[in-house]
Amino acid sequence: MDTAAVAQTESTPPTGTAELLSWLWGITAVRILAAVVVVGLAVAVSKLLVRLLGRPVARRFERQSVAQTVLGLLRVTTVVIGTLIGASFLGLQIGDIVLSVTVFSAVLGIVLAPIVGSVINGLFVLADNPYEIGDMIELEDGRQGFVDDITIRYTKILTLDNTFLVVPNAQMRERDVTNFSAEDERTRLSIPLLVTYEGDLDEARRIMERAARNCDEVIEGGPDIRIGSARYPARPTCLINSYADSGVRLVLRFWVQTPYKISRIESTVRERIWERLDDSDVEIAYPHQHLKFDEHSGRARVALENGTQPPVDPEVALHDEPSIDSDDLDGSWSEAADGGE
C-alpha cells in the first residue's frame, strides 16, 4: 500500500462508536476542548458546592472567618482537581505536574517567601482568634475600624473614616491590637482633669460625676461590672489620681454600652464638665511661676509704670547687671532691692 493510501485510510472516520471516539481522541484539538470543558465544569461544581454547603459549614463553625476559609479551600480544591484531570487529557501526568511545580517553587522561593509567611500567619490568626469579622479594633498607631474580612493572607479593616485598610497577617501578629468587641462590648473610659488646690475638691468630683450621667450610651448604675476576678462600679466615679505640682489630678471613670461612639461620648462629657465649672468654686489648674530674690540674688534695676527709678548703688552699677522690666517681676522691685522677703 502506498503512502497516499495510508493517509487516506487514517483520515477517514471509522464507522463504529468505540473506534470513532478513539479516532476523535487522537486529535489534539479535541483533547484541548475536553480539558477546557472539564475545568469549566470544575469551576461550576465548586460554586455549587459552596452554595449547598454554605449553611451547614456556617452552622458547624461558629466563627465566620473560619467558615469562609473552609469554603474557600473547598472551592480551590475542586478547581485544582478539575485542572489536573484536564491536564491529564493533554498527556501531562500528575508526577510531571508535581515535579514542575516543585522546580518552579524552588526557583521562586525567595520571591514567594513573604506571601508564604502571610499564609502561615493567617492560619495562626484564624487559630488564635484575636479578633473576628465585625469586631471593632484599634491598631497600635491609633487607627480604629471594623474587621471586614479575614483571609489566610491579609486582614481587611473598614476604618471609622470610611476607608479600607488591608494589613498582611504577618504584620497583624507582630503589632498590638486592641479588640473592643471581644466577649463584652462595654468599655470603660477615663477623662483626667487638673484642678487647683484652692478650689472645692468635693464639688469638682461631683461635677465630673454628674456630667457623665444622663448621657447617651453611658451606664449610670446597676450591678458592678466584672473583669476577670475584679469588680468595678458601673456608675460614673471620680477619683483622686495624684497631687501634682500645679494642682490635684482627678480622673473620671465611666462605662459605655458600646465602643462605636467613644469620641462623641467623650466630647459630650467634656462639654458638660466645662459648662458646670463656670458657676462653681472650682478652677482648672495651669502652671504658675514665681520669681524670688534673696540675699544670693544680688540687685536689679527695675523700671516702674510711673517712670520713677529705684535708688541705684554706684558700686552695683559698675558691674553692668542686666535690667529687668517690671512686667517680669509684677512691679515688685522693692522686695528685690531689700534682698527678698
Coordinates of C-alpha atoms in Angstrom, one line a residue:
M1 CA 0.0 0.0 0.0
D2 CA 1.4 3.4 -0.9
T3 CA 1.8 6.4 1.4
A4 CA -1.2 8.3 -0.1
A5 CA -3.5 5.3 0.6
V6 CA -2.4 5.1 4.2
A7 CA -3.0 8.8 4.8
Q8 CA -6.4 8.4 3.2
T9 CA -7.2 5.5 5.4
E10 CA -6.1 7.3 8.7
S11 CA -8.0 10.4 7.9
T12 CA -11.3 8.6 7.2
P13 CA -13.5 8.4 10.4
P14 CA -14.3 4.8 11.4
T15 CA -17.9 3.7 11.4
G16 CA -18.0 2.0 14.9
T17 CA -18.8 4.1 18.1
A18 CA -15.7 3.0 20.0
E19 CA -13.5 3.3 17.0
L20 CA -14.9 6.8 16.3
L21 CA -14.3 8.0 19.9
S22 CA -10.8 6.7 19.8
W23 CA -10.2 8.3 16.5
L24 CA -11.5 11.7 17.8
W25 CA -9.4 11.4 21.0
G26 CA -6.3 11.2 18.8
I27 CA -7.0 14.7 17.5
T28 CA -5.2 17.4 19.7
A29 CA -7.9 20.0 19.3
V30 CA -10.5 17.6 20.7
R31 CA -8.3 16.9 23.8
I32 CA -7.8 20.6 24.4
L33 CA -11.5 21.2 24.1
A34 CA -12.2 18.4 26.5
A35 CA -9.7 19.8 29.0
V36 CA -11.3 23.2 28.9
V37 CA -14.8 21.7 29.4
V38 CA -13.5 19.7 32.5
V39 CA -12.0 22.9 34.0
G40 CA -15.2 24.8 33.4
L41 CA -17.3 22.0 35.0
A42 CA -14.9 22.1 38.0
V43 CA -15.5 25.8 38.4
A44 CA -19.3 25.3 38.2
V45 CA -19.2 22.4 40.6
S46 CA -17.1 24.4 43.1
K47 CA -19.7 27.2 43.1
L48 CA -22.5 24.7 43.5
L49 CA -20.7 23.0 46.5
V50 CA -20.2 26.4 48.2
R51 CA -23.9 27.2 47.7
L52 CA -25.1 23.8 49.0
L53 CA -22.6 23.5 51.9
G54 CA -22.5 27.2 52.9
R55 CA -25.1 27.0 55.6
P56 CA -24.1 23.6 57.1
V57 CA -20.4 24.8 57.3
A58 CA -21.5 28.1 58.9
R59 CA -23.5 26.1 61.5
R60 CA -20.6 23.8 62.1
F61 CA -18.1 26.6 62.7
E62 CA -19.3 29.5 64.9
R63 CA -16.6 31.8 63.6
Q64 CA -17.4 33.4 60.3
S65 CA -13.8 33.8 59.2
V66 CA -13.1 30.0 59.7
A67 CA -16.3 29.1 57.8
Q68 CA -15.3 31.4 54.9
T69 CA -11.8 29.9 54.8
V70 CA -13.1 26.3 54.7
L71 CA -15.5 27.1 51.9
G72 CA -12.7 28.9 50.0
L73 CA -10.4 25.9 50.4
L74 CA -13.2 23.6 49.2
R75 CA -13.7 25.7 46.1
V76 CA -10.0 25.9 45.3
T77 CA -9.5 22.1 45.8
T78 CA -12.4 21.4 43.4
V79 CA -10.9 23.6 40.7
V80 CA -7.4 22.2 41.2
I81 CA -8.7 18.6 40.8
G82 CA -10.5 19.6 37.6
T83 CA -7.4 21.3 36.3
L84 CA -5.3 18.1 37.0
I85 CA -7.8 16.0 35.2
G86 CA -7.9 18.4 32.2
A87 CA -4.1 18.4 32.2
S88 CA -4.0 14.6 32.0
F89 CA -6.1 14.8 28.9
L90 CA -3.2 16.6 27.3
G91 CA -0.7 13.9 28.3
L92 CA 0.6 15.6 31.4
Q93 CA 0.9 13.1 34.3
I94 CA 0.4 14.1 38.0
G95 CA 4.1 13.3 38.6
D96 CA 5.2 15.6 35.9
I97 CA 2.9 18.4 37.2
V98 CA 4.2 17.9 40.8
L99 CA 7.8 18.0 39.6
S100 CA 7.2 21.1 37.5
V101 CA 5.5 22.8 40.5
T102 CA 8.3 21.8 42.8
V103 CA 11.0 23.2 40.5
F104 CA 9.1 26.4 39.9
S105 CA 8.5 26.9 43.6
A106 CA 12.2 26.3 44.3
V107 CA 13.2 28.9 41.8
L108 CA 10.7 31.5 43.1
G109 CA 11.0 30.6 46.7
I110 CA 12.7 33.8 47.7
V111 CA 10.1 35.9 45.8
L112 CA 7.2 33.9 47.3
A113 CA 8.6 33.9 50.8
P114 CA 6.6 37.0 52.0
I115 CA 3.4 35.5 50.6
V116 CA 4.0 32.1 52.2
G117 CA 4.8 33.9 55.5
S118 CA 1.5 35.7 55.3
V119 CA -0.4 32.5 54.6
I120 CA 1.2 30.8 57.7
N121 CA 0.5 33.8 59.9
G122 CA -3.1 33.8 58.5
L123 CA -3.5 30.3 59.8
F124 CA -2.2 31.4 63.2
V125 CA -4.6 34.3 63.2
L126 CA -7.5 32.0 62.4
A127 CA -6.4 29.6 65.2
D128 CA -5.6 32.2 67.9
N129 CA -8.8 34.2 67.2
P130 CA -7.6 37.6 68.4
Y131 CA -10.5 39.2 66.5
E132 CA -13.4 38.2 64.4
I133 CA -15.3 39.7 61.4
G134 CA -17.4 42.6 62.7
D135 CA -15.3 43.4 65.7
M136 CA -14.1 46.9 66.3
I137 CA -10.4 47.0 66.8
E138 CA -7.7 49.6 67.3
L139 CA -4.1 49.3 66.0
E140 CA -1.1 50.5 67.9
D141 CA -0.9 53.6 65.7
G142 CA -4.3 54.7 66.9
R143 CA -6.3 53.8 63.8
Q144 CA -9.7 52.3 64.6
G145 CA -12.1 50.3 62.4
F146 CA -14.3 47.2 62.0
V147 CA -12.9 43.9 60.7
D148 CA -14.5 43.4 57.3
D149 CA -12.7 40.2 56.1
I150 CA -10.1 37.8 57.3
T151 CA -8.3 35.6 54.8
I152 CA -5.2 33.5 55.1
R153 CA -3.1 36.3 53.6
Y154 CA -4.5 39.6 55.0
T155 CA -7.0 41.3 57.3
K156 CA -9.3 43.9 55.7
I157 CA -10.4 46.7 58.1
L158 CA -13.1 49.3 57.4
T159 CA -11.8 52.4 59.3
L160 CA -14.0 54.9 61.0
D161 CA -13.1 57.4 58.3
N162 CA -14.9 55.1 55.7
T163 CA -11.7 53.9 54.2
F164 CA -10.4 50.3 53.7
L165 CA -7.2 49.2 55.4
V166 CA -5.6 46.0 54.2
V167 CA -2.9 44.7 56.5
P168 CA -0.9 41.5 55.9
N169 CA -1.4 38.9 58.6
A170 CA 2.3 38.8 59.3
Q171 CA 2.1 42.4 60.5
M172 CA -1.1 41.9 62.4
R173 CA 0.5 39.2 64.5
E174 CA 3.5 41.4 65.3
R175 CA 1.6 44.5 66.4
D176 CA -0.6 45.3 69.4
V177 CA -4.3 45.1 68.5
T178 CA -7.0 46.3 70.9
N179 CA -10.3 44.5 70.4
F180 CA -13.2 46.5 71.7
S181 CA -15.8 43.9 70.8
A182 CA -14.4 40.8 72.3
E183 CA -16.5 39.0 74.9
D184 CA -18.1 42.2 76.4
E185 CA -18.6 45.4 74.4
R186 CA -18.9 47.5 77.5
T187 CA -15.9 49.8 77.6
R188 CA -14.5 52.0 80.4
L189 CA -13.4 55.5 79.5
S190 CA -11.2 57.9 81.6
I191 CA -11.2 61.7 81.5
P192 CA -8.5 63.4 83.6
L193 CA -8.8 66.9 85.0
L194 CA -6.3 69.1 86.9
V195 CA -7.9 71.5 89.5
T196 CA -6.3 74.0 91.8
Y197 CA -5.6 73.3 95.5
E198 CA -7.6 76.4 96.5
G199 CA -10.9 75.1 94.9
D200 CA -13.6 72.9 96.4
L201 CA -12.3 69.4 95.7
D202 CA -15.6 67.6 96.6
E203 CA -17.6 69.9 94.4
A204 CA -15.2 69.2 91.5
R205 CA -15.7 65.4 91.9
R206 CA -19.5 65.8 92.0
I207 CA -19.4 68.0 88.9
M208 CA -17.5 65.4 86.9
E209 CA -19.7 62.5 88.0
R210 CA -22.9 64.4 87.2
A211 CA -21.5 65.3 83.8
A212 CA -21.4 61.7 82.8
R213 CA -24.9 60.9 83.9
N214 CA -28.0 61.1 81.7
C215 CA -25.7 60.8 78.7
D216 CA -26.5 58.5 75.8
E217 CA -24.7 55.2 75.9
V218 CA -23.2 55.8 79.4
I219 CA -24.0 53.2 82.0
E220 CA -25.4 55.2 85.0
G221 CA -25.6 52.4 87.6
G222 CA -26.5 48.8 88.3
P223 CA -24.5 45.8 89.4
D224 CA -20.8 46.0 89.4
I225 CA -19.0 45.1 86.2
R226 CA -16.8 42.1 86.5
I227 CA -13.4 41.9 84.6
G228 CA -11.7 38.7 85.5
S229 CA -11.7 38.4 89.2
A230 CA -12.0 42.1 89.8
R231 CA -15.3 44.1 90.1
Y232 CA -15.7 47.8 89.2
P233 CA -18.6 50.2 89.9
A234 CA -20.9 50.6 87.0
R235 CA -21.8 54.2 87.8
P236 CA -19.5 57.1 86.9
T237 CA -16.9 57.6 89.6
C238 CA -14.4 60.4 90.0
L239 CA -11.2 59.5 91.9
I240 CA -8.2 61.5 93.1
N241 CA -5.3 60.3 90.9
S242 CA -2.4 62.3 92.3
Y243 CA -1.2 65.6 93.8
A244 CA 0.6 67.3 91.0
D245 CA 2.8 70.4 91.2
S246 CA 0.1 72.8 89.9
G247 CA -3.0 71.1 91.3
V248 CA -4.9 68.0 92.2
R249 CA -5.3 65.5 89.3
L250 CA -8.8 63.9 89.2
V251 CA -9.8 61.1 86.9
L252 CA -13.4 60.4 85.9
R253 CA -14.1 56.8 85.0
F254 CA -17.4 55.7 83.4
W255 CA -18.6 52.8 81.3
V256 CA -20.3 53.0 77.9
Q257 CA -22.6 50.4 76.4
T258 CA -20.8 50.0 73.0
P259 CA -17.4 51.3 71.8
Y260 CA -18.7 52.6 68.5
K261 CA -19.1 56.3 69.5
I262 CA -16.3 56.8 72.0
S263 CA -15.1 60.1 70.6
R264 CA -18.6 61.7 70.6
I265 CA -19.3 60.5 74.1
E266 CA -16.1 61.8 75.5
S267 CA -16.7 65.1 73.8
T268 CA -20.2 65.4 75.3
V269 CA -18.9 64.7 78.8
R270 CA -16.1 67.2 78.5
E271 CA -18.6 69.9 77.3
R272 CA -20.8 69.2 80.3
I273 CA -17.9 69.5 82.7
W274 CA -16.9 72.8 81.1
E275 CA -20.4 74.2 81.4
R276 CA -20.7 73.3 85.1
L277 CA -17.3 74.7 86.1
D278 CA -18.5 78.3 85.3
D279 CA -20.8 78.5 88.3
S280 CA -18.7 76.6 90.8
D281 CA -15.9 77.2 93.2
V282 CA -13.6 75.1 91.0
E283 CA -10.8 76.3 88.8
I284 CA -8.8 74.4 86.2
A285 CA -5.1 74.5 87.2
Y286 CA -2.3 75.6 85.0
P287 CA 1.4 76.1 85.7
H288 CA 2.4 79.3 87.6
Q289 CA 5.9 80.7 88.1
H290 CA 7.0 83.0 90.9
L291 CA 10.4 84.8 91.0
K292 CA 12.0 85.0 94.4
F293 CA 15.0 87.2 95.4
D294 CA 17.1 86.6 98.5
E295 CA 20.5 87.5 99.8
H296 CA 22.1 85.5 97.0
S297 CA 20.2 87.1 94.1
G298 CA 22.1 90.5 94.1
R299 CA 20.5 93.7 93.0
A300 CA 18.4 94.6 89.9
R301 CA 17.3 97.9 88.3
V302 CA 13.6 97.9 87.6
A303 CA 11.5 100.5 85.8
L304 CA 8.1 101.3 87.2
E305 CA 5.0 102.2 85.4
N306 CA 5.0 105.8 86.7
G307 CA 8.5 106.3 85.4
T308 CA 10.4 106.5 88.7
Q309 CA 13.5 104.5 89.3
P310 CA 14.7 102.8 92.5
P311 CA 17.9 104.1 94.1
V312 CA 21.0 102.7 92.3
D313 CA 24.1 101.8 94.2
P314 CA 27.2 103.1 92.2
E315 CA 29.2 100.0 93.1
V316 CA 26.4 97.8 91.8
A317 CA 26.0 99.9 88.6
L318 CA 29.7 99.3 87.7
H319 CA 29.0 95.6 87.3
D320 CA 26.7 96.2 84.4
E321 CA 24.0 94.0 85.8
P322 CA 21.1 93.4 83.4
S323 CA 18.0 95.5 83.7
I324 CA 14.7 93.6 84.3
D325 CA 11.4 95.1 83.1
S326 CA 8.5 95.5 85.5
D327 CA 6.4 93.0 83.6
D328 CA 8.8 90.2 84.5
L329 CA 8.6 90.9 88.3
D330 CA 5.0 92.2 88.5
G331 CA 6.3 95.6 89.7
S332 CA 7.7 94.2 93.0
W333 CA 11.1 95.9 92.8
S334 CA 11.0 96.9 96.4
E335 CA 11.3 93.3 97.6
A336 CA 14.3 92.7 95.3
A337 CA 16.0 95.8 96.5
D338 CA 15.5 94.7 100.1
G339 CA 17.1 91.4 99.4
G340 CA 14.0 89.2 99.4
E341 CA 11.1 88.6 101.8

